[in-house]
XYZ file of C-alpha atoms in Angstrom:
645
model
C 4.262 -7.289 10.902
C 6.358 -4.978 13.065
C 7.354 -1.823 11.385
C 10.639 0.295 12.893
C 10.877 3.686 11.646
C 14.175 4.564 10.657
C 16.237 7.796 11.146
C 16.878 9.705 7.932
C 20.069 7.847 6.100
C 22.651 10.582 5.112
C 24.442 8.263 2.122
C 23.374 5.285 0.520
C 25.859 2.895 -0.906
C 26.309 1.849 -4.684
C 25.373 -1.360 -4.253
C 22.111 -0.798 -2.536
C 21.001 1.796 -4.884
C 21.628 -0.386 -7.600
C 19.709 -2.987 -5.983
C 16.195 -0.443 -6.150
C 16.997 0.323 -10.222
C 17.434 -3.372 -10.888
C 13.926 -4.385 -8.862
C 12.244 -1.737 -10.965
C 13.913 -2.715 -13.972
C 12.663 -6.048 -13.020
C 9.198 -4.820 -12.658
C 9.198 -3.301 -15.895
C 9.986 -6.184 -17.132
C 7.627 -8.151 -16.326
C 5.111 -5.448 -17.253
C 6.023 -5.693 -21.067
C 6.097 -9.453 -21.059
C 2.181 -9.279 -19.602
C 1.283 -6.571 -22.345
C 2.732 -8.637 -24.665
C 0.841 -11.756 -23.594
C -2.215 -9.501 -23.653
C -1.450 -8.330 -27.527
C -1.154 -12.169 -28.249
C -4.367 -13.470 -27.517
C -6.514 -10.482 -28.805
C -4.265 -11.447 -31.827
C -5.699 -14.963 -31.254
C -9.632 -13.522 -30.894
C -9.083 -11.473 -34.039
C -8.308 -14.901 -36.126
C -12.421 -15.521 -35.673
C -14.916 -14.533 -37.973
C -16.687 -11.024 -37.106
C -15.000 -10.473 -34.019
C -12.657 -8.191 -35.372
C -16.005 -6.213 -36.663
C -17.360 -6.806 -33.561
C -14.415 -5.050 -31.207
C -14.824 -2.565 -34.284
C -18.217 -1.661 -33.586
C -17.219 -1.453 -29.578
C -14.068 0.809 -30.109
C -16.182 3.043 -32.135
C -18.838 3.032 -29.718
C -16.804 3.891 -26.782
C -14.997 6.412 -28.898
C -18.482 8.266 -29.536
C -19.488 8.392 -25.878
C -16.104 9.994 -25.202
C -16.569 12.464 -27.520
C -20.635 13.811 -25.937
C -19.056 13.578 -22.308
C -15.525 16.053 -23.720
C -18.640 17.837 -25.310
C -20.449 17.905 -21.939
C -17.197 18.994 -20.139
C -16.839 21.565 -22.199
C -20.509 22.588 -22.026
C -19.802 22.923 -18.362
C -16.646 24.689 -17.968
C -18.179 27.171 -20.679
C -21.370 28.028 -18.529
C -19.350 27.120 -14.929
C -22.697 24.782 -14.366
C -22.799 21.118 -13.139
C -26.257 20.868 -14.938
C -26.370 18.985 -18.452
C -28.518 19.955 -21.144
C -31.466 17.418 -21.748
C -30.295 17.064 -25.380
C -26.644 15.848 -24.175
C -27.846 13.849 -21.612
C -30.097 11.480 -24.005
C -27.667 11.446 -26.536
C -24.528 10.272 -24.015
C -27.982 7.379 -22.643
C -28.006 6.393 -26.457
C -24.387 6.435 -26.673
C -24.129 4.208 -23.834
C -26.678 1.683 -24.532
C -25.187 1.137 -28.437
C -22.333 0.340 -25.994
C -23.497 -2.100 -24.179
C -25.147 -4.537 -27.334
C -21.610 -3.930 -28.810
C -19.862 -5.457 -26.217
C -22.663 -7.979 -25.524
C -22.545 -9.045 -29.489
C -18.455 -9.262 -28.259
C -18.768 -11.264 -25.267
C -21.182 -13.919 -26.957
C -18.973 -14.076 -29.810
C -16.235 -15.150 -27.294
C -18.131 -17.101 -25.342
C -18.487 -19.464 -28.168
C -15.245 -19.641 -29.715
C -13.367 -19.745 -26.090
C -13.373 -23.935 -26.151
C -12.174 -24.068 -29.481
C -9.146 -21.722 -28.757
C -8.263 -23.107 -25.775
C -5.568 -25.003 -26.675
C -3.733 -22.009 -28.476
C -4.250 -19.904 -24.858
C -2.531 -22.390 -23.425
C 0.184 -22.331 -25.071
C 0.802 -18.745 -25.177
C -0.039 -18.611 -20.910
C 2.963 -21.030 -21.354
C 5.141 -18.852 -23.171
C 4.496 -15.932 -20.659
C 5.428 -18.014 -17.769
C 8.599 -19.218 -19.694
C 9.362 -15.367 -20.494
C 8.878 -14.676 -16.552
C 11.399 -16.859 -15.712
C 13.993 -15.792 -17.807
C 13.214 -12.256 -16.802
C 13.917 -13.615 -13.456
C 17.422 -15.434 -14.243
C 18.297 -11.940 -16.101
C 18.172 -10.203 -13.042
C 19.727 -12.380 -10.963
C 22.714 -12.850 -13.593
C 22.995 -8.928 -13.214
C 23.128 -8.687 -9.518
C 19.429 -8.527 -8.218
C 19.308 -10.588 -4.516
C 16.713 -13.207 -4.820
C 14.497 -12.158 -2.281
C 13.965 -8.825 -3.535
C 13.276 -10.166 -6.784
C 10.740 -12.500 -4.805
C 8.827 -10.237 -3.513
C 8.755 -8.041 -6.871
C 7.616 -11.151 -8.316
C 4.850 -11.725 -5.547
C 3.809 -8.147 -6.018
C 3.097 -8.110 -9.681
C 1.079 -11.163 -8.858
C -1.052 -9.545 -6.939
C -1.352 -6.550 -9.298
C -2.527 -8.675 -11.917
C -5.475 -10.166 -9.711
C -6.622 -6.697 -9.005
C -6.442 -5.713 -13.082
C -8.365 -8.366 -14.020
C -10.718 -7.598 -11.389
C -11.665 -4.355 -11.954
C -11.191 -5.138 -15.852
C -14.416 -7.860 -14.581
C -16.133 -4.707 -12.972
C -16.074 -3.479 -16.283
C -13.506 -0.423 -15.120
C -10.206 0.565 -17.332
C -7.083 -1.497 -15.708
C -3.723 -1.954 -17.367
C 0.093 -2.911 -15.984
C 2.162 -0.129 -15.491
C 5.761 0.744 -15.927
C 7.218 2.092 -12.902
C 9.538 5.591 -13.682
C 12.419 4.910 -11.271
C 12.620 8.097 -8.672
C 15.434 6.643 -6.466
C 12.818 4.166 -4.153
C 11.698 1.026 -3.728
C 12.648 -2.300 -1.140
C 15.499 -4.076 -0.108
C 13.799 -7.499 0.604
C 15.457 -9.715 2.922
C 13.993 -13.583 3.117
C 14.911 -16.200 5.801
C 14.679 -19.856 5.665
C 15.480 -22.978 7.537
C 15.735 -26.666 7.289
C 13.396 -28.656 9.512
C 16.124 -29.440 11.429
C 16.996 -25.646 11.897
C 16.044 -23.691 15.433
C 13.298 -20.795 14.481
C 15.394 -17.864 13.461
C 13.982 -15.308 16.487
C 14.796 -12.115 17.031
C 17.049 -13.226 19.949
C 19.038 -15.259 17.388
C 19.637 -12.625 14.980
C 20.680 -10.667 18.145
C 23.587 -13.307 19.147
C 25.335 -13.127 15.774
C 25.863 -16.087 15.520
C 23.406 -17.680 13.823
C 22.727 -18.953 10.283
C 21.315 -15.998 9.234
C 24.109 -13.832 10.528
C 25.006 -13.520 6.813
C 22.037 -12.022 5.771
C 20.559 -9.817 8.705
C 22.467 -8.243 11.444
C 21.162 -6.182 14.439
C 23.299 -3.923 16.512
C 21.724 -2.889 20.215
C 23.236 -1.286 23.412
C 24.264 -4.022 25.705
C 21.420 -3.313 28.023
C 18.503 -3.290 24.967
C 20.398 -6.483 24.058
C 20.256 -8.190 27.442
C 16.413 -7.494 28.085
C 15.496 -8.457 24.330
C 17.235 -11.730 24.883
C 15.670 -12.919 27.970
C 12.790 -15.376 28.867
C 10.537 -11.892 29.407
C 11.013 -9.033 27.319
C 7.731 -7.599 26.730
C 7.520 -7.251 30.224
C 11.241 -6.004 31.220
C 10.654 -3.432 28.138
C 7.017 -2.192 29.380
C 8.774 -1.896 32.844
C 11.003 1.041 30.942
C 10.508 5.046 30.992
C 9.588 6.346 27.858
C 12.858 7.927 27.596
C 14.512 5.150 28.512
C 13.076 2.639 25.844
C 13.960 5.647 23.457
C 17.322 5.259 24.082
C 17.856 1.910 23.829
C 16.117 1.132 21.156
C 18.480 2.963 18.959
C 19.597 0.328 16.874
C 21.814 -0.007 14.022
C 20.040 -2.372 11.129
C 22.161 -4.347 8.633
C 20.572 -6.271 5.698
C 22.815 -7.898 2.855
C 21.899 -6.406 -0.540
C 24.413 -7.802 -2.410
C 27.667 -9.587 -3.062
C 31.140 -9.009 -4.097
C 33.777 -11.700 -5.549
C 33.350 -14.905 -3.875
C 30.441 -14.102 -2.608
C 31.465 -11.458 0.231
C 28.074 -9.811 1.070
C 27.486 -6.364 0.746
C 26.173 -4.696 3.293
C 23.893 -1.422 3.879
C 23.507 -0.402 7.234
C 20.298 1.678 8.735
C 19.618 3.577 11.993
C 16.375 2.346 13.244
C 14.293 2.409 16.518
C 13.270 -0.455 18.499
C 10.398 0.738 20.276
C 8.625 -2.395 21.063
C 9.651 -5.866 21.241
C 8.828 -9.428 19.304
C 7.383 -12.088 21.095
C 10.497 -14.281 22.007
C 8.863 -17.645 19.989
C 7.845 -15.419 16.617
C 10.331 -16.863 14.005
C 11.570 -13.853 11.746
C 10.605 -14.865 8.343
C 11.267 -11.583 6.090
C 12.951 -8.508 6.686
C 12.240 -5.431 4.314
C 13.595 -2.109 4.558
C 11.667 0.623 2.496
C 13.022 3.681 0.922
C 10.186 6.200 0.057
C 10.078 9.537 -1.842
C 8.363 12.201 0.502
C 8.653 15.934 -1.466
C 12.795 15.633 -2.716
C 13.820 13.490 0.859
C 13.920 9.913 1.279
C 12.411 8.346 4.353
C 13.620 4.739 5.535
C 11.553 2.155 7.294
C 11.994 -1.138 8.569
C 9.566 -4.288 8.170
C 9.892 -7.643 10.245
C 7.824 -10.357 8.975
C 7.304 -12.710 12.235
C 5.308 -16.295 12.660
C 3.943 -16.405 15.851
C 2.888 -19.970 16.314
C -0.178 -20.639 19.229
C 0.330 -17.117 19.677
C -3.059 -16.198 20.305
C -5.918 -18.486 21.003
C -9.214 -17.769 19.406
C -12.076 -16.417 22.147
C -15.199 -15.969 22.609
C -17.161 -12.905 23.778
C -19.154 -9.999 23.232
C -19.251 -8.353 19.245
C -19.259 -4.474 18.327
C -20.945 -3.262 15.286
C -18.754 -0.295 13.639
C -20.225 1.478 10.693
C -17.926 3.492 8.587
C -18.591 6.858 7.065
C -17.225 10.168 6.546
C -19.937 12.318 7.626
C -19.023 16.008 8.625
C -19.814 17.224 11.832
C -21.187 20.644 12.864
C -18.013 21.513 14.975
C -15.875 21.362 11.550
C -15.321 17.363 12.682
C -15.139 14.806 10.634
C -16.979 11.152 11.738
C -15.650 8.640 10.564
C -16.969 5.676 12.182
C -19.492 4.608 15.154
C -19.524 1.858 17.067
C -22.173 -0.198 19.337
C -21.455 -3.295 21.412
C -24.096 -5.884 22.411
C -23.015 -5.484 26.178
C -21.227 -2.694 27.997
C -17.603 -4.094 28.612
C -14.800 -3.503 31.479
C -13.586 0.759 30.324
C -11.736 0.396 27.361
C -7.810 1.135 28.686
C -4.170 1.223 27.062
C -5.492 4.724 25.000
C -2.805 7.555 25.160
C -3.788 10.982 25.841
C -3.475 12.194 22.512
C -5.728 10.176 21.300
C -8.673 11.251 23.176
C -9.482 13.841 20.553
C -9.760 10.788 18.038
C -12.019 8.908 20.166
C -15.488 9.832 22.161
C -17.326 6.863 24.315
C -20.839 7.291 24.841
C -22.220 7.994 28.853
C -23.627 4.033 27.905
C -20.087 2.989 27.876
C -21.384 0.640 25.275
C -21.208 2.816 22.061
C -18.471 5.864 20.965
C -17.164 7.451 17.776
C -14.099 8.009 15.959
C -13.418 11.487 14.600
C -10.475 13.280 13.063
C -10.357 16.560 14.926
C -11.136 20.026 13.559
C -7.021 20.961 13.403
C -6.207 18.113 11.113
C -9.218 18.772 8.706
C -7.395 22.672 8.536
C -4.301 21.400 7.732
C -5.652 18.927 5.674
C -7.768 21.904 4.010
C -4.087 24.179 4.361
C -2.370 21.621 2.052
C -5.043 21.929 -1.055
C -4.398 25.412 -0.364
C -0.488 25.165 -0.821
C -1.326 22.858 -3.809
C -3.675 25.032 -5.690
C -1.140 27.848 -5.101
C 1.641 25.852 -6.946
C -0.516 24.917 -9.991
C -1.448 29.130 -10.039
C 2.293 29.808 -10.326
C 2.795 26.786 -12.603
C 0.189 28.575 -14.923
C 1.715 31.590 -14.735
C 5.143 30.555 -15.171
C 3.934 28.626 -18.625
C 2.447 32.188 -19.565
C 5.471 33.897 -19.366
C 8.060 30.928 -21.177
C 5.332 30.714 -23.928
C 5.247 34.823 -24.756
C 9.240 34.450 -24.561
C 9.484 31.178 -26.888
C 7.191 33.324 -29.063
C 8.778 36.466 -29.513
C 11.884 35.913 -27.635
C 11.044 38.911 -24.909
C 10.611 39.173 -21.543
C 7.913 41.371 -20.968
C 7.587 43.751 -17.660
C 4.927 41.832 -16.564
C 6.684 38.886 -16.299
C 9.806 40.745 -14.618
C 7.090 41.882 -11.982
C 6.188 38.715 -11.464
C 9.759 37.253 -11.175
C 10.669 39.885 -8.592
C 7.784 38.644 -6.022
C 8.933 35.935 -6.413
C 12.365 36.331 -5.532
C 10.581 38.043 -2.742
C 9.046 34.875 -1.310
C 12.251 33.095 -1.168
C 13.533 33.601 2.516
C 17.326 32.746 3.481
C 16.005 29.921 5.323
C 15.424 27.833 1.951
C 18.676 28.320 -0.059
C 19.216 24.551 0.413
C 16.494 24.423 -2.669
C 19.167 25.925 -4.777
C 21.242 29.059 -5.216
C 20.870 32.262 -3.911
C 17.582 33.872 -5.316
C 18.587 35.415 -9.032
C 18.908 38.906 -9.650
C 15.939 39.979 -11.559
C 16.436 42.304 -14.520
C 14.393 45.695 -13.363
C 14.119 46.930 -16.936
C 12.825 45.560 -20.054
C 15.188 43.409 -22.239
C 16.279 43.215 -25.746
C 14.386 40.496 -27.795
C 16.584 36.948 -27.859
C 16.583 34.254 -30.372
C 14.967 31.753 -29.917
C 16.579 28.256 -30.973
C 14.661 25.169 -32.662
C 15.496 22.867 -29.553
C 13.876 25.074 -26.947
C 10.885 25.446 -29.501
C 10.182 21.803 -29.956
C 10.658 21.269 -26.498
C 7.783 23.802 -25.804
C 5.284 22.731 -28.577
C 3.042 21.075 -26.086
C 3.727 23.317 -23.146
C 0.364 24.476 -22.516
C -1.132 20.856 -21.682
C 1.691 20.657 -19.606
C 0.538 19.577 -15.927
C 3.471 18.334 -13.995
C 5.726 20.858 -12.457
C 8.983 18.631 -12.710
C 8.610 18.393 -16.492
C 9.152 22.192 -16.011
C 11.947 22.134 -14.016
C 13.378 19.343 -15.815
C 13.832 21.651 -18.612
C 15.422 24.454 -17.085
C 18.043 21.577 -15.800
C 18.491 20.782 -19.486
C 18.213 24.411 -20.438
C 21.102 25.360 -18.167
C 23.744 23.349 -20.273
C 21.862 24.923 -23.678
C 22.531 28.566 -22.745
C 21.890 31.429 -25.611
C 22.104 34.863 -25.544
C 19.583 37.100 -24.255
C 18.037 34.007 -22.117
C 19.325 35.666 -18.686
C 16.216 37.603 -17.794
C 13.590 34.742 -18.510
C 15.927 31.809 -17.054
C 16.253 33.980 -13.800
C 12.565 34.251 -14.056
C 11.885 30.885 -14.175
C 14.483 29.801 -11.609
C 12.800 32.003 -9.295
C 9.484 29.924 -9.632
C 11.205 26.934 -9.236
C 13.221 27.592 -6.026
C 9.187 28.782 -4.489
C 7.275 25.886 -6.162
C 10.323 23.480 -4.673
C 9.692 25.059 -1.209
C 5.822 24.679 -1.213
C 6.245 21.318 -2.694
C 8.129 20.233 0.481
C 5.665 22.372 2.697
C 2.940 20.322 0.891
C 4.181 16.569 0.743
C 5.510 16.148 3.896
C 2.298 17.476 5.823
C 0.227 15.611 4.141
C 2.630 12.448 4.921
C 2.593 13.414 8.470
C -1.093 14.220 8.249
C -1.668 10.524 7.147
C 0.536 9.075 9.527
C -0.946 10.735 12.193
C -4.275 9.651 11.214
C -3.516 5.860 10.687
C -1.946 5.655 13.961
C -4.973 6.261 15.659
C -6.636 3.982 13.592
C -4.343 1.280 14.523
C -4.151 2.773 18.253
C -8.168 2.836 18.526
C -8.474 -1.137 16.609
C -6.391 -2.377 19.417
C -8.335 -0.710 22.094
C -11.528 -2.179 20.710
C -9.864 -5.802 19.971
C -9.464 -5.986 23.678
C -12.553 -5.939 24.773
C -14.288 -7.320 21.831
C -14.184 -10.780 20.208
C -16.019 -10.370 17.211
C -16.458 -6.871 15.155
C -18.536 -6.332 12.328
C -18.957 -4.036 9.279
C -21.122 -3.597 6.626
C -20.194 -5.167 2.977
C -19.558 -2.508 0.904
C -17.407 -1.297 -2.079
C -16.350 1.984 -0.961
C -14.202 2.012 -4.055
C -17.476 3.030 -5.880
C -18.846 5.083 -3.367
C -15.480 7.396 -4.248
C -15.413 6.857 -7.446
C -16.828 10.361 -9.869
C -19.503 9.974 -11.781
C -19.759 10.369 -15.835
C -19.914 13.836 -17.217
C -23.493 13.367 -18.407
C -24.559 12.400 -14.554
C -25.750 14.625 -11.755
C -23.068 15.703 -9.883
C -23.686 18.125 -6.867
C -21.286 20.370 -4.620
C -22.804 18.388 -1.822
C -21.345 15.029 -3.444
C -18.292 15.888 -4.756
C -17.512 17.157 -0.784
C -18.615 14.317 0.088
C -15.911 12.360 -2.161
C -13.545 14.139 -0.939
C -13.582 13.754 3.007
C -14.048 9.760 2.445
C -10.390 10.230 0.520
C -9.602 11.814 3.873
C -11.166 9.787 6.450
C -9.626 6.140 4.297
C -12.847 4.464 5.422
C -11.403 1.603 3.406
C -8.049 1.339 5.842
C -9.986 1.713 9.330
C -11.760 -1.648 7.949
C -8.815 -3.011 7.068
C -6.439 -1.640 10.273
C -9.959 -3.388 12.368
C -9.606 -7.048 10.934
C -6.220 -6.976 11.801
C -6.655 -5.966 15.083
C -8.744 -8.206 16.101
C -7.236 -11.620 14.300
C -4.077 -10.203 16.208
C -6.310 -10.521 19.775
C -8.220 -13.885 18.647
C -11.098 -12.576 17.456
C -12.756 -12.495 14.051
C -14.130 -9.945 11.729
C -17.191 -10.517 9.692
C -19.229 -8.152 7.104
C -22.804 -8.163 6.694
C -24.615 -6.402 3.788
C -24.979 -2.724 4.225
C -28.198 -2.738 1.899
C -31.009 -0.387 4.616
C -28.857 -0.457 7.659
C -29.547 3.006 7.836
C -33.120 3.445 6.445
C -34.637 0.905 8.572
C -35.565 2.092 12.058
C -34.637 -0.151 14.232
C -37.077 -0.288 17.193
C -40.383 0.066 15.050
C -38.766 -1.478 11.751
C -40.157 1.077 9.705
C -38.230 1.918 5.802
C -38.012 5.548 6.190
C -35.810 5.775 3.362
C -38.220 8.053 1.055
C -39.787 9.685 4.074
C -36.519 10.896 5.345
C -33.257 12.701 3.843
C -30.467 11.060 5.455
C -28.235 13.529 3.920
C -28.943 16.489 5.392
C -28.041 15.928 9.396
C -27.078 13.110 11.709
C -30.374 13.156 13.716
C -33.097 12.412 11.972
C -37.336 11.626 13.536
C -38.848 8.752 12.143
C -42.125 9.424 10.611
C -43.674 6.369 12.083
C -43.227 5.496 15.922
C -41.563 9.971 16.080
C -38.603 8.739 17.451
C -35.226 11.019 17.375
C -32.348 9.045 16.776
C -28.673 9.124 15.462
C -28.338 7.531 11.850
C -25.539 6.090 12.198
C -26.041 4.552 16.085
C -29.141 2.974 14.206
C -26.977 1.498 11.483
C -24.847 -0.160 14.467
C -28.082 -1.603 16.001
C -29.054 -3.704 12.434
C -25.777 -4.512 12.175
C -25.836 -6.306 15.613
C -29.472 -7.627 15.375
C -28.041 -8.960 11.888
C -25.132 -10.773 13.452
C -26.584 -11.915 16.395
C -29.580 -13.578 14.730
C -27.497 -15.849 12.818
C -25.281 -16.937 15.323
């Protein structure tokens, strides 16, 4: 996959938007065609005796436990404890174990009647598919390109193997409509007969090719000549920075559509080359992505390429890496540490910046990733920024309630509108008009009309901001009198939450960014040197995951929650295997069950002798050795790995 970020597009064409609301209508689609498929066959389980008593007895189960843990919630928000009351923590244990015979009693009660119904699922698994492909030949009679609809297809595919396999885990999982906010993918696929030369990236470069109809690339004559040649990795390394930079400003143009007689449609994008394909990697797909950061739109381009006998497979030394999210004592976060079985040649091709990512050990043998003290601040800056927007929201609810009540604006409120106005600098008028004029004296009490009223009935479980400002957009064309003093209120909070919501959405993007770059950066480094890498087998899904109401839940582990959502433990595996099947080597996963707890030159279980929790170092009780946790985890790892090669 080679990814080409893509300058910010000023317009976007008709035809390519409506290509985005057409693949989500398409989505959508196919959502409500699987829920109805789903409605079918528990129609089909309810035609056998006692299940329907039996699913009975399991919805009424469930719906007790969820009524002690809102109990427990409350219990705890009341006394601002995370301790549960021994009463409510035996009745949610009795709750839960009445639901676990219910669904038990269900499961056996399927189990038995599943061959006899088999023919009747069958049928209806027929009728879905049917239903799927007419949803497909609707949306390519109204305009949708094939291969986007392709790849919608192949991606609500693999959303219903993940459904059914956390529905297996025993987890809530259902398909989702998609609310269309303006993204999505243009999707782009190439083919060829057998007889067909490998569509490379030099061919769609000449323009004159097969595909010329369906993918066009636009370089600088120079970028062009050193992208066609026999050696362009090499001519392109040879490049400045600034130079590559230059060149590689390319113009992108993918066919979304077509016109009478099928004329394609075209959408051009402004994207930047900065490294090259292999010259024999045949293009296969070519996506371009339009996401939603804040109220901006950020383009990016995707080549799918085959490399055929790219990369050999090797032998060679193997690193251990064990993930975590530990933090460190100089406000770091760990998130992984590493251990090879040799010490290799110095680890090169690492840019400066991302040093502060990456330590090596003075064993040259074993280092540590880290995300650096600055990004955990700005990390820790954008809760702030977020927490700030859902005080305002609050507020701003306050203040539209007491006026949908009695239809005044009280001084309070005015106050409040005023600092507000006062936090809107001239620098941030492009989030809307000039900042109202705030009323510095009480008003006369308005009327209220029934439309604003119903529209407010459930305001106070409100959580989303935009519903908020989606109303004052509709409440702009419904004007009244004596609404000037509140709307200018309210449009005052929504040009400052719009501001902090940009503030907040695109540092965290960046944030994100920054930190899976050196993820992929760091992979690569390793790949080099290493042939084989392994982790330890773990869900880390359920490591994040909260626990119930009625369980034990510390300040100490919900922290801990929360930097494993930062450090994306989960990702850095991920980024790792594909690093190294990139390189020729392999990645393999061993189980993570007393990696840690078992010392690994005495091979004592210090588990119970030893909190792990509370720092990195910790002395074995046994042989009194001092050693790092996680170095030790590393060390089983690679004793695990090598022993069964």
């Amino acid at each position: 996959m080679y990814r080409y970020g893509a300058r910010r597009k000023a317009t976007l064409g008709d035809a390519a938007l409506r290509q985005l609301r057409l693949a989500n209508d398409f989505w959508n689609a196919l959502v409500a065609i699987q829920r109805e498929h789903e409605a079918a066959v528990q129609a089909v389980w309810d035609t056998v005796p006692n299940l329907a008593a039996a699913r009975g007895a399991v919805q009424e189960a469930e719906a007790k436990l969820a009524e002690i843990r809102e109990v427990i919630q409350k219990q705890k928000q009341a006394l601002g404890s995370r301790g549960v009351s021994r009463e409510l923590r035996e009745a949610a244990g009795v709750a839960k174990a009445v639901l676990v015979g219910a669904r038990k009693t269900l499961r056996v009660l399927k189990d038995a009647n599943r061959e006899r119904l088999e023919t009747e699922f069958m049928a209806l698994g027929k009728a879905k598919r049917e239903a799927m492909k007419a949803a497909r030949q609707e949306a390519a009679a109204k305009g949708l390109a094939w291969g986007t609809y392709n790849a919608v297809a192949q991606s609500f595919d693999v959303t219903c193997r993940l459904v059914a396999q956390r529905r297996a885990e025993g987890l809530p999982a259902e398909h989702k409509f998609h609310r269309f906010d303006g993204g999505g993918t243009w999707t782009v696929q190439l083919q060829r007969e057998a007889d067909d030369p490998p569509c490379t990236l030099q061919a769609l470069l000449s323009g004159v090719s097969k595909w010329r109809n369906f993918v066009r690339i636009d370089l600088p004559d120079r970028a062009r000549a050193i992208l066609s040649g026999d050696h362009p990795e090499e001519e392109w390394a040879a490049l400045t920075r600034g130079e590559r930079r230059l060149l590689g400003k390319a113009t992108l143009s993918i066919r979304v559509g077509s016109a009478e007689n099928r004329v394609p449609v075209w959408e051009d994008f402004p994207i930047n080359i900065h490294r090259t394909m292999p010259p024999d990697g045949e293009v296969k797909q070519v996506q371009v992505t339009r996401r939603r950061i804040g109220t901006q739109y950020r383009y990016a381009a995707c080549f799918t390429v085959n490399i055929p006998g790219h990369v050999s497979p090797k032998d060679g030394p193997t690193v251990a890496v064990d993930l975590g999210w530990r933090h460190m004592e100089d406000d770091t976060l760990r998130v992984a540490v590493w251990k090879g079985d040799c010490q290799p040649a110095e680890m090169g091709g690492l840019p400066g910046w991302a040093e502060e990512f990456i330590r090596v050990y003075d064993d040259g043998r074993t280092g540590e990733i880290r995300l650096p003290a600055e990004w955990l601040a700005a990390h820790k800056q954008g809760l702030g920024l977020k927490a700030l927007r859902d005080k305002q929201f609050n507020q701003a609810k306050h203040y539209l309630t007491e006026f949908v009540a009695g239809g005044i604006v009280t001084p309070e409120a005015l106050a409040w509108g005023l600092d507000m106005v006062g936090k809107i600098s001239v620098k941030h008028g492009k989030y809307g008009p000039q900042p109202p004029e705030i009323p510095a004296v009480e008003v006369s009490a308005a009327t209220v009309p029934e439309w604003l009223r119903d529209e407010c009935t459930t305001l106070d479980r409100w959580r989303s901001q935009g519903r908020l400002a989606a109303l004052l957009r509709r409440w702009r064309d419904r004007r009244f009198p004596g609404d000037e003093a509140v709307m200018a209120v309210l449009e005052a909070w929504r040009q400052r939450d719009l501001h902090l919501y940009e503030w907040e959405a695109n540092q965290r993007d960046q944030l994100n960014a920054r930190r899976d770059e050196a993820y992929r950066v760091i992979a690569a480094a390793l790949a080099r040197v290493y042939a084989v890498v392994v982790t330890e087998d773990m869900n880390i899904t359920k490591l994040r995951r909260a626990p119930q109401p009625e369980q034990e839940d510390g300040c100490r582990e919900e922290s801990a929650r929360g930097q494993a959502h930062l450090a994306a433990p989960g990702k850095l595996r991920q980024i790792l295997g594909q690093a190294f099947a990139k390189h020729g080597g392999r990645s393999e996963r061993r189980p993570a069950a007393y990696t840690t707890m078992v010392h690994h030159k005495c091979g004592a279980n210090i588990g119970s002798a030893v909190d792990f929790r509370k720092t990195v170092r910790v002395r074995c009780p046994v042989c009194e050795e001092t050693f790092d946790q996680d170095i030790n985890a590393c060390d089983n790892l690679l004793e695990v790995m090598l022993s069964r090669q």
